[in-house]
Coordinates of C-alpha atoms in Angstrom, one line a residue:
M1 CA 123.8 268.3 91.0
K2 CA 120.4 267.1 89.8
R3 CA 116.9 267.8 91.7
N4 CA 113.8 265.5 91.5
R5 CA 110.4 266.2 92.9
L6 CA 108.5 263.8 95.0
G7 CA 105.3 263.1 94.2
R8 CA 102.7 265.6 93.0
T9 CA 104.1 268.3 95.6
A10 CA 106.1 271.1 95.0
V11 CA 109.2 269.4 97.8
E12 CA 112.4 268.4 95.6
V13 CA 115.8 266.9 96.7
T14 CA 118.6 266.3 95.3
E15 CA 119.7 262.8 93.9
L16 CA 122.2 262.6 96.2
G17 CA 120.6 263.0 100.0
F18 CA 122.8 263.4 103.0
G19 CA 121.7 260.2 105.5
G20 CA 122.0 261.7 109.3
G21 CA 122.3 257.9 111.3
P22 CA 126.1 258.2 111.6
L23 CA 125.7 261.6 113.1
G24 CA 124.2 260.1 116.1
G25 CA 127.0 257.6 116.5
L26 CA 126.0 255.1 114.7
F27 CA 128.3 251.9 115.4
E28 CA 131.0 254.2 116.8
P29 CA 131.6 257.8 118.5
L30 CA 131.6 260.9 116.5
D31 CA 132.8 264.2 118.0
D32 CA 131.0 267.6 116.9
T33 CA 134.0 268.6 114.7
T34 CA 134.0 265.9 112.3
A35 CA 130.1 265.7 112.2
A36 CA 130.1 269.4 111.2
G37 CA 132.8 268.7 108.6
A38 CA 130.9 265.9 107.1
L39 CA 127.9 268.3 106.6
T40 CA 129.8 271.5 105.3
E41 CA 131.4 269.3 102.9
A42 CA 127.9 268.0 101.6
W43 CA 127.0 271.7 101.8
D44 CA 130.2 272.7 99.5
G45 CA 129.5 270.1 97.1
G46 CA 126.0 270.9 96.2
I47 CA 124.3 268.5 98.5
R48 CA 121.1 269.5 99.2
Y49 CA 118.9 267.3 101.0
F50 CA 119.1 266.1 104.4
D51 CA 117.6 263.7 106.8
T52 CA 117.5 262.5 110.1
S53 CA 115.6 261.3 112.5
P54 CA 115.1 261.7 116.7
H55 CA 116.3 258.0 117.1
Y56 CA 119.7 258.9 115.6
G57 CA 122.0 259.1 118.4
I58 CA 118.6 260.1 121.0
G59 CA 118.3 263.8 119.0
H60 CA 122.0 264.2 118.7
S61 CA 121.6 263.6 114.3
E62 CA 119.0 266.7 114.8
R63 CA 121.1 268.8 116.9
R64 CA 123.9 268.9 114.3
V65 CA 122.0 268.7 111.2
G66 CA 120.2 271.9 112.9
E67 CA 123.9 273.6 113.5
L68 CA 124.9 273.6 109.6
L69 CA 121.4 274.4 108.2
R70 CA 120.1 277.0 110.4
T71 CA 123.0 278.8 108.9
M72 CA 121.9 278.2 105.4
P73 CA 119.0 279.9 103.5
R74 CA 115.8 278.1 103.6
G75 CA 114.6 277.9 100.8
E76 CA 118.1 275.9 99.0
F77 CA 117.4 273.1 101.1
T78 CA 115.4 270.3 101.9
L79 CA 114.9 268.8 105.2
S80 CA 113.7 265.3 106.5
T81 CA 112.8 264.3 109.7
K82 CA 110.8 260.9 111.7
V83 CA 108.6 260.5 113.8
G84 CA 107.2 257.2 116.0
R85 CA 109.6 257.7 118.8
L86 CA 109.6 260.1 122.0
L87 CA 112.6 260.8 123.4
V88 CA 112.1 261.1 127.6
P89 CA 114.9 262.7 129.6
Q90 CA 116.6 260.3 132.2
D91 CA 119.7 260.0 134.2
P92 CA 122.3 258.4 131.9
A93 CA 123.8 257.0 135.4
G94 CA 127.2 256.3 133.2
R95 CA 125.2 254.5 130.5
K96 CA 125.7 254.3 127.0
D97 CA 122.3 254.3 124.4
E98 CA 121.3 250.6 123.5
S99 CA 121.9 251.8 119.8
F100 CA 124.2 254.3 119.3
E101 CA 127.7 255.6 120.8
V102 CA 126.4 257.8 123.1
P103 CA 125.5 258.7 126.8
A104 CA 121.9 257.2 127.6
T105 CA 120.5 260.6 128.8
H106 CA 116.9 259.7 126.9
R107 CA 114.7 257.0 126.7
R108 CA 112.4 255.7 123.4
V109 CA 108.5 255.8 123.9
W110 CA 107.1 254.0 120.8
D111 CA 104.1 256.9 120.2
F112 CA 102.3 257.0 116.8
S113 CA 99.3 258.7 117.9
R114 CA 98.3 262.1 116.6
D115 CA 99.3 263.9 119.9
G116 CA 102.3 261.9 120.0
I117 CA 103.1 262.8 116.1
R118 CA 102.3 266.4 117.2
R119 CA 104.9 266.6 120.0
S120 CA 107.5 264.3 118.3
V121 CA 107.5 267.6 115.1
E122 CA 107.4 270.5 118.2
D123 CA 110.9 268.4 119.9
S124 CA 111.9 268.1 116.5
L125 CA 112.2 271.7 115.3
T126 CA 113.6 273.6 119.0
R127 CA 116.1 270.4 118.8
M128 CA 117.3 272.0 114.9
G129 CA 116.6 275.3 115.7
V130 CA 114.7 275.6 111.9
D131 CA 111.3 276.9 111.0
R132 CA 110.0 274.1 109.3
I133 CA 109.9 270.7 108.1
D134 CA 110.1 269.5 104.8
V135 CA 109.2 266.2 104.6
L136 CA 108.0 263.6 107.8
F137 CA 108.2 259.9 107.6
L138 CA 106.7 257.3 109.9
H139 CA 110.5 255.9 111.2
D140 CA 110.1 251.7 111.6
A141 CA 106.7 251.4 112.3
E142 CA 107.0 247.8 111.2
S143 CA 106.0 246.4 114.6
H144 CA 103.5 249.4 115.2
F145 CA 102.0 249.0 111.6
E146 CA 98.2 249.1 112.2
T147 CA 98.7 251.9 114.7
A148 CA 100.9 253.8 112.3
L149 CA 98.2 253.1 109.6
R150 CA 95.0 254.2 111.6
D151 CA 96.2 257.4 113.6
G152 CA 99.9 258.0 112.0
C153 CA 98.8 258.4 108.5
P154 CA 96.3 261.1 109.5
A155 CA 98.1 262.6 111.7
L156 CA 100.6 263.7 108.8
A157 CA 97.9 264.0 106.7
E158 CA 96.9 267.0 108.9
L159 CA 100.2 268.6 109.1
R160 CA 100.2 268.5 105.2
A161 CA 96.9 270.1 104.9
E162 CA 98.0 272.8 107.6
G163 CA 101.2 273.4 105.3
V164 CA 103.6 272.3 108.7
V165 CA 105.2 269.9 106.1
G166 CA 105.8 269.7 102.8
A167 CA 105.4 266.7 101.9
I168 CA 104.7 262.6 104.0
G169 CA 105.3 259.0 103.9
A170 CA 107.2 256.2 105.9
G171 CA 110.7 255.2 105.8
M172 CA 110.7 251.4 106.4
Y173 CA 112.9 248.2 105.5
H174 CA 109.6 246.2 104.7
P175 CA 107.9 246.2 100.8
G176 CA 104.9 244.7 101.9
M177 CA 104.4 247.4 104.5
L178 CA 105.0 250.3 102.5
T179 CA 103.1 248.8 99.7
R180 CA 99.8 248.7 102.0
L181 CA 100.7 252.3 103.0
V182 CA 101.0 253.7 99.4
E183 CA 97.8 251.4 98.0
E184 CA 96.1 252.6 101.1
T185 CA 96.8 256.1 102.2
D186 CA 97.8 259.6 100.5
V187 CA 101.3 259.4 101.0
D188 CA 103.7 261.5 98.6
V189 CA 107.2 259.3 99.3
V190 CA 108.2 256.3 101.2
M191 CA 112.2 256.1 102.1
L192 CA 112.4 252.2 101.5
S193 CA 115.8 250.8 103.4
G194 CA 117.8 248.1 101.8
R195 CA 115.3 246.5 99.7
Y196 CA 116.2 248.0 96.1
T197 CA 120.2 247.5 96.1
L198 CA 122.2 245.4 94.0
L199 CA 122.1 242.7 96.4
D200 CA 118.0 242.9 97.2
H201 CA 115.5 243.3 94.3
S202 CA 112.2 242.5 96.3
A203 CA 110.9 245.8 96.1
L204 CA 110.1 245.4 92.3
D205 CA 107.5 242.7 93.7
D206 CA 104.6 245.2 94.4
L207 CA 106.3 248.0 96.0
L208 CA 107.9 249.6 92.8
P209 CA 105.1 249.4 90.7
A210 CA 102.6 250.4 93.2
C211 CA 104.5 253.6 93.3
A212 CA 104.3 253.9 90.3
A213 CA 100.6 253.7 89.7
R214 CA 99.9 256.1 92.6
D215 CA 103.0 258.6 91.6
V216 CA 104.2 258.1 94.8
S217 CA 107.9 258.9 94.6
V218 CA 110.7 256.6 96.7
L219 CA 113.9 257.7 98.1
A220 CA 116.3 254.6 98.6
A221 CA 118.6 254.4 101.8
S222 CA 120.9 251.5 103.1
V223 CA 122.0 251.3 99.0
F224 CA 124.9 249.5 100.7
N225 CA 123.1 247.2 102.9
S226 CA 124.7 248.9 105.6
G227 CA 128.2 247.8 104.4
L228 CA 128.5 244.9 102.8
L229 CA 128.5 247.0 99.2
A230 CA 130.4 250.2 100.7
T231 CA 134.0 248.9 99.7
P232 CA 135.0 247.7 96.2
R233 CA 136.2 244.4 98.2
P234 CA 134.0 243.4 101.4
A235 CA 136.2 241.8 103.9
P236 CA 134.9 238.9 106.1
G237 CA 132.6 240.0 108.8
A238 CA 131.3 242.8 106.5
H239 CA 127.4 243.8 107.8
F240 CA 124.3 243.4 105.6
D241 CA 121.6 244.4 106.6
Y242 CA 123.3 245.2 110.5
A243 CA 124.5 242.0 110.8
P244 CA 128.0 240.1 109.4
A245 CA 127.0 238.9 105.9
S246 CA 126.6 235.4 105.3
Q247 CA 129.1 233.0 103.0
A248 CA 126.3 233.4 100.1
L249 CA 126.1 237.2 100.0
L250 CA 130.1 237.6 100.1
Q251 CA 130.2 235.5 97.7
R252 CA 127.8 237.4 95.4
A253 CA 129.3 240.3 96.2
H254 CA 132.6 239.6 95.2
R255 CA 131.3 238.5 92.0
I256 CA 129.8 241.9 91.4
A257 CA 132.9 243.4 91.7
D258 CA 134.8 241.0 89.5
I259 CA 132.0 242.8 86.9
C260 CA 132.6 245.8 88.2
E261 CA 136.3 245.8 87.9
T262 CA 136.2 244.6 84.0
H263 CA 134.5 248.0 83.0
G264 CA 136.8 250.3 85.5
V265 CA 133.5 250.6 88.1
T266 CA 134.3 250.2 91.3
L267 CA 131.1 248.1 93.3
P268 CA 130.3 250.9 95.6
Q269 CA 130.1 253.1 92.7
A270 CA 127.8 250.8 90.8
A271 CA 125.8 250.2 94.0
M272 CA 125.4 254.3 94.2
A273 CA 124.4 253.6 90.2
F274 CA 121.7 251.2 90.4
P275 CA 118.7 252.3 92.0
L276 CA 119.1 256.0 90.6
L277 CA 117.9 253.7 87.0
H278 CA 114.2 252.8 88.5
P279 CA 112.2 255.9 87.0
T280 CA 109.9 256.0 90.6
I281 CA 113.4 256.4 92.6
A282 CA 114.1 260.2 93.1
G283 CA 117.1 259.6 95.4
I284 CA 119.9 257.5 97.2
V285 CA 120.0 258.6 100.8
V286 CA 123.7 257.7 101.8
G287 CA 124.9 257.8 105.6
M288 CA 127.8 259.8 105.9
R289 CA 130.1 260.9 109.3
A290 CA 133.2 262.4 108.2
A291 CA 134.4 264.7 105.0
E292 CA 136.4 262.1 103.0
E293 CA 133.1 259.7 103.3
V294 CA 131.3 263.2 101.3
R295 CA 134.0 263.5 99.0
S296 CA 133.9 259.7 98.3
N297 CA 130.0 259.3 97.9
M298 CA 130.0 262.7 95.4
A299 CA 132.7 261.2 93.8
S300 CA 130.6 257.8 93.3
L301 CA 127.8 259.4 92.1
T302 CA 129.4 261.0 89.4
T303 CA 131.4 257.9 87.4
N304 CA 129.7 257.0 84.3
V305 CA 128.5 253.0 84.8
P306 CA 128.8 251.7 81.2
Q307 CA 125.6 249.7 80.3
P308 CA 127.5 246.5 79.3
L309 CA 128.4 246.3 82.9
W310 CA 124.6 246.4 84.2
D311 CA 123.9 243.6 80.9
D312 CA 127.1 241.6 81.6
L313 CA 125.3 241.3 85.8
R314 CA 122.2 240.4 84.3
A315 CA 123.8 238.0 81.8
D316 CA 126.0 236.1 85.0
G317 CA 122.3 235.9 87.3
L318 CA 123.1 238.7 89.6
L319 CA 120.1 241.2 88.7
D320 CA 117.2 240.5 88.3
E321 CA 115.4 240.9 85.0
R322 CA 112.9 243.5 85.8
A323 CA 115.6 246.0 86.8
P324 CA 115.6 249.2 84.3
T325 CA 119.4 250.4 83.8
K326 CA 118.9 252.4 81.4
G327 CA 119.0 255.9 82.6

């Protein structure tokens, strides 16, 4: 699988990265055996970039990712995790976590301070059982942006200077805030959630040009917009950005699917191919929970999407004129 370098660093990622959100029990419970099967399938298929976070299943995702990766040669994979939420143990008292289908054994405490970030890194290394993290992201800092910018970014830069991590950045859904981060700090990479997809081209306004100007790489996450683009024909009730999609978005997705079908391509195949056509995007990160999902996504990645498909989408007003369509 093709690898790309992140910014000016020596860190490389495979074009398809394994997104660890579902391993935390996102939307529905997930057992250890199924999670391990997904991770093994990804490794066997050539995926060498794995992304996780303490937030995903209050540590479950990190633990599961670590159980695979610590058995593999350390120089062969790239691992990223995130900071901004500390996990504090608590009595679950029979309760489920508010965000993931796991027992509420911990609560999250927002902390973008230097000490909080260092503690989070130490906790993550312990949970995963690995010796280092390759890429470290500030996570979901939209509601704490000024603090993350003032305190979090220097803390990440310090860890990079010490050699604790190889590349730094932020993972967010707000392209305007990420643009400020790129322009005002010395980050290497940003993980953009859902804002450069077949249904949302808003990153073209400011973020992607800023990244190109400053040699900052982009990892495109939520390329299916949390579900709407994940099947050949989205059903009523399909999710867009973690909420039921509007009728207008459903209709737009079906129009895109119509054009895809005329070219022998499915909607998910086009959704995975589209972001990778932009020169700033080093890879896509796709959440996966089972071996069959991994196989399907790897097959989609290798599908040839013909140029006339992009031309037809543009002619129908479904693709921004600024969006690159030639690899």
